[in-house]
Coordinates of C-alpha atoms in Angstrom, one line a residue:
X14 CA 17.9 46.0 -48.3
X15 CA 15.3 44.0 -49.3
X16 CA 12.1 45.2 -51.2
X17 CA 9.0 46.2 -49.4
X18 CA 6.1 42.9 -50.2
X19 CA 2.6 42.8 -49.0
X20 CA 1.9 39.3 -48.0
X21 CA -1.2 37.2 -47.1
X22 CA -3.9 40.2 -47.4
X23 CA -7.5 38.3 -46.5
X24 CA -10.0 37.3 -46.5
X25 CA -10.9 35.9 -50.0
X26 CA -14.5 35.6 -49.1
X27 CA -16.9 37.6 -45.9
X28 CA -19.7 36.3 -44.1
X29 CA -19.4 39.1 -41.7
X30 CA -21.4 43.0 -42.2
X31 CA -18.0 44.6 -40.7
X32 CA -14.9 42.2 -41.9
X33 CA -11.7 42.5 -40.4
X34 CA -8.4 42.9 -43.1
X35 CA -5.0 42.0 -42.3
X36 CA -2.7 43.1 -44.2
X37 CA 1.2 41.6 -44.0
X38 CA 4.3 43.2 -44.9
X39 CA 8.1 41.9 -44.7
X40 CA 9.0 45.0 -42.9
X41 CA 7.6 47.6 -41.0
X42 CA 5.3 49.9 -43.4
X43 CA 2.9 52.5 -43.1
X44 CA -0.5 51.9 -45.6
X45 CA -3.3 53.1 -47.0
X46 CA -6.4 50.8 -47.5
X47 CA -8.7 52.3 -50.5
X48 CA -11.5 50.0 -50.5
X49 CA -15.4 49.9 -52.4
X50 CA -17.3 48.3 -54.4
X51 CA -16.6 46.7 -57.4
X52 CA -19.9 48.8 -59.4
X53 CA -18.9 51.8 -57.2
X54 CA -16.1 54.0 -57.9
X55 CA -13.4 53.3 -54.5
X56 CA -13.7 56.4 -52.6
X57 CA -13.0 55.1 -49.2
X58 CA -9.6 55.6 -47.6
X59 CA -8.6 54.5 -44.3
X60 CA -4.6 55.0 -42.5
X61 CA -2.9 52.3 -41.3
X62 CA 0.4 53.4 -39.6
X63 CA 2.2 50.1 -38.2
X64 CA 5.4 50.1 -36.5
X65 CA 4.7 46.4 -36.5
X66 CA 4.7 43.7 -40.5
X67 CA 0.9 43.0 -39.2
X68 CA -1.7 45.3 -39.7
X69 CA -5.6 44.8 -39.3
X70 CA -8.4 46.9 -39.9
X71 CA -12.2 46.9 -38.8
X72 CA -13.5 50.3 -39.0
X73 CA -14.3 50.3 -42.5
X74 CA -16.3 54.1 -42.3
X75 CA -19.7 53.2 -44.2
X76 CA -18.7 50.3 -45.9
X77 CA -22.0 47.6 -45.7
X78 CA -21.4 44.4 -47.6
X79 CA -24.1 43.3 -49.2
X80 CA -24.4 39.5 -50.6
X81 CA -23.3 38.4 -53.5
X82 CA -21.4 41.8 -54.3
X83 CA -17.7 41.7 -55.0
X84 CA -15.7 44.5 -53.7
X85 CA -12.3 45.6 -53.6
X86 CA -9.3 46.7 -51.4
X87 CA -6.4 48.0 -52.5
X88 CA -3.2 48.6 -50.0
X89 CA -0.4 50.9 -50.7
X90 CA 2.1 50.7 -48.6
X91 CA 5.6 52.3 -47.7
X92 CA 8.6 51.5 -45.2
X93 CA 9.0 53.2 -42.1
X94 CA 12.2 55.2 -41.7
X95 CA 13.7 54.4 -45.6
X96 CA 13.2 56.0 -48.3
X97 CA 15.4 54.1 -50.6
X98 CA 12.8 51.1 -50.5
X99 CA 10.3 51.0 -53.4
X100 CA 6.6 51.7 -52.0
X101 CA 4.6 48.0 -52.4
X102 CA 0.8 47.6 -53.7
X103 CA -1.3 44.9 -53.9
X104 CA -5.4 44.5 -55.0
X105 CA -7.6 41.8 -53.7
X106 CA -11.4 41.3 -55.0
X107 CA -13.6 39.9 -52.0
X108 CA -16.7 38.5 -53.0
X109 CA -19.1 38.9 -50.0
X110 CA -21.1 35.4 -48.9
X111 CA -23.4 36.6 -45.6
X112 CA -26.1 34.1 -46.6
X113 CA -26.4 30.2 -45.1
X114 CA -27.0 27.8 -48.3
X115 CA -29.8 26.3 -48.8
X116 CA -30.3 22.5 -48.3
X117 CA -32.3 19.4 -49.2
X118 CA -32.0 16.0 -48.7
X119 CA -33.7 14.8 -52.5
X120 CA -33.7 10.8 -51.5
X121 CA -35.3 9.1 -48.9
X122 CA -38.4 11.1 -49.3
X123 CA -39.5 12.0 -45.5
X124 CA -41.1 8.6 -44.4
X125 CA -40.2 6.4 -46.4
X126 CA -39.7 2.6 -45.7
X127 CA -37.0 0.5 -46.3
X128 CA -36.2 -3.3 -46.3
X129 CA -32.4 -3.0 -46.1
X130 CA -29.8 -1.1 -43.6
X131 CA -28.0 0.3 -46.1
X132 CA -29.2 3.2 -47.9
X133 CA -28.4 5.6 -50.4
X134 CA -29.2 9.7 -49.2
X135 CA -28.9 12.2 -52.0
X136 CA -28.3 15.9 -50.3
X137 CA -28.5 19.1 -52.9
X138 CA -27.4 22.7 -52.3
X139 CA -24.8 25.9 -53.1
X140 CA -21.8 23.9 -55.5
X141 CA -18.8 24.4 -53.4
X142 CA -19.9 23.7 -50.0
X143 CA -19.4 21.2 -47.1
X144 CA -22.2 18.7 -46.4
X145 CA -22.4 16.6 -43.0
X146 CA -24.7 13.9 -42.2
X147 CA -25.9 12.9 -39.5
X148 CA -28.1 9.9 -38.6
X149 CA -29.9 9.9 -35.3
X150 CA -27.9 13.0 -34.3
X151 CA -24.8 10.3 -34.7
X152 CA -21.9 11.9 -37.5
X153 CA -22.2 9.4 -40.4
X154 CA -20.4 10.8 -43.6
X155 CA -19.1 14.2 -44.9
X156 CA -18.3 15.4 -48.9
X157 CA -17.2 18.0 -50.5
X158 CA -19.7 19.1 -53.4
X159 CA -18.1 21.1 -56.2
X160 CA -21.4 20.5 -58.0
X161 CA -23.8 20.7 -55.5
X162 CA -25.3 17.6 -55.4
X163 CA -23.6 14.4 -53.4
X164 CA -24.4 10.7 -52.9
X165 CA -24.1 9.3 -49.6
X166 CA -24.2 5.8 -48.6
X167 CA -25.5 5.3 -44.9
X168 CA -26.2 2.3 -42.6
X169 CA -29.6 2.7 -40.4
X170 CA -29.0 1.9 -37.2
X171 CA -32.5 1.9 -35.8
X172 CA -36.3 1.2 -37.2
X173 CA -37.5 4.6 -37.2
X174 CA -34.4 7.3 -37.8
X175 CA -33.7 10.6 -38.7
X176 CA -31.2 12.1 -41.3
X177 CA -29.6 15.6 -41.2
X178 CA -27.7 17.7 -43.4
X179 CA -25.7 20.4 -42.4
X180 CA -24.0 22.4 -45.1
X181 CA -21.3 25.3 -44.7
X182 CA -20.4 27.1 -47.6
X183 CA -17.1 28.8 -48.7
X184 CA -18.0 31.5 -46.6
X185 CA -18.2 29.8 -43.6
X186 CA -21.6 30.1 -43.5

């Protein structure tokens, strides 16, 4: 027989007050979730008994995430009907996002006036994020930041426009 594993157990990151955790096994197990926070001793348990190798929990009994606080879940977890398979664990830290990042678009200052098309737009926020722009409502480049700043270069279209940044963060916020 082949050991008892614990597979895929998300989500890395929550942007959600209740999350939802889905724990995977290579066989049908029944598990324990222990979960807290990080600065707090884990005193939660919850019972997970699966006949099936997915399992997902949402009623995490006064568990509130807060943002920017890391917690942790811990699954223990133990095949149904055999006892000669070794019991699996496995511990994931979830650091909880629940906040949109701030943006700004640095340069063109609002108003300014141009005598070219083409045009640089400098968009800060959170390091790590997704940034979108959009000139007169019309998609006109996307980045990745890892820094939080980015540089992009835009062609106006009209004599009066509007830029937008939209930004998601790696919690999907």
């Amino acid at each position: 027989d082949w050991p008892l594993e614990i597979r895929n157990m998300n989500p890395r990151y929550v942007n959600e007050q209740n999350p939802l955790i889905k724990v995977e096994t290579n066989r049908p197990a029944d598990c324990t979730l222990t979960y807290g926070s990080i600065e707090k001793e884990m005193a939660k348990v919850l019972l997970i008994a699966a006949e099936e190798h997915n399992i997902a929990a949402d009623k995490f009994d006064g568990l509130r995430f807060e943002h920017d606080m890391e917690y942790v879940f811990e699954a223990n977890c133990e095949a149904v009907n055999n006892d000669e398979i070794a019991p699996a664990s496995l511990t994931i830290e979830i650091g909880a996002d629940l906040e949109p990042p701030e943006v700004e678009i640095t340069y063109p200052n609002n108003n300014d006036v141009f005598n070219t098309y083409e045009i640089n737009v400098q968009v800060e926020t959170e390091p790590g994020s997704n940034v979108t722009l959009y000139v007169n409502d019309l998609w006109a480049a996307e980045s990745f930041t890892s820094t939080g700043s980015t540089v992009f270069d835009v062609i106006l279209t009209n004599i009066e426009n509007i830029i937008t940044a939209v930004v998601s963060d790696k919690g999907g916020n």
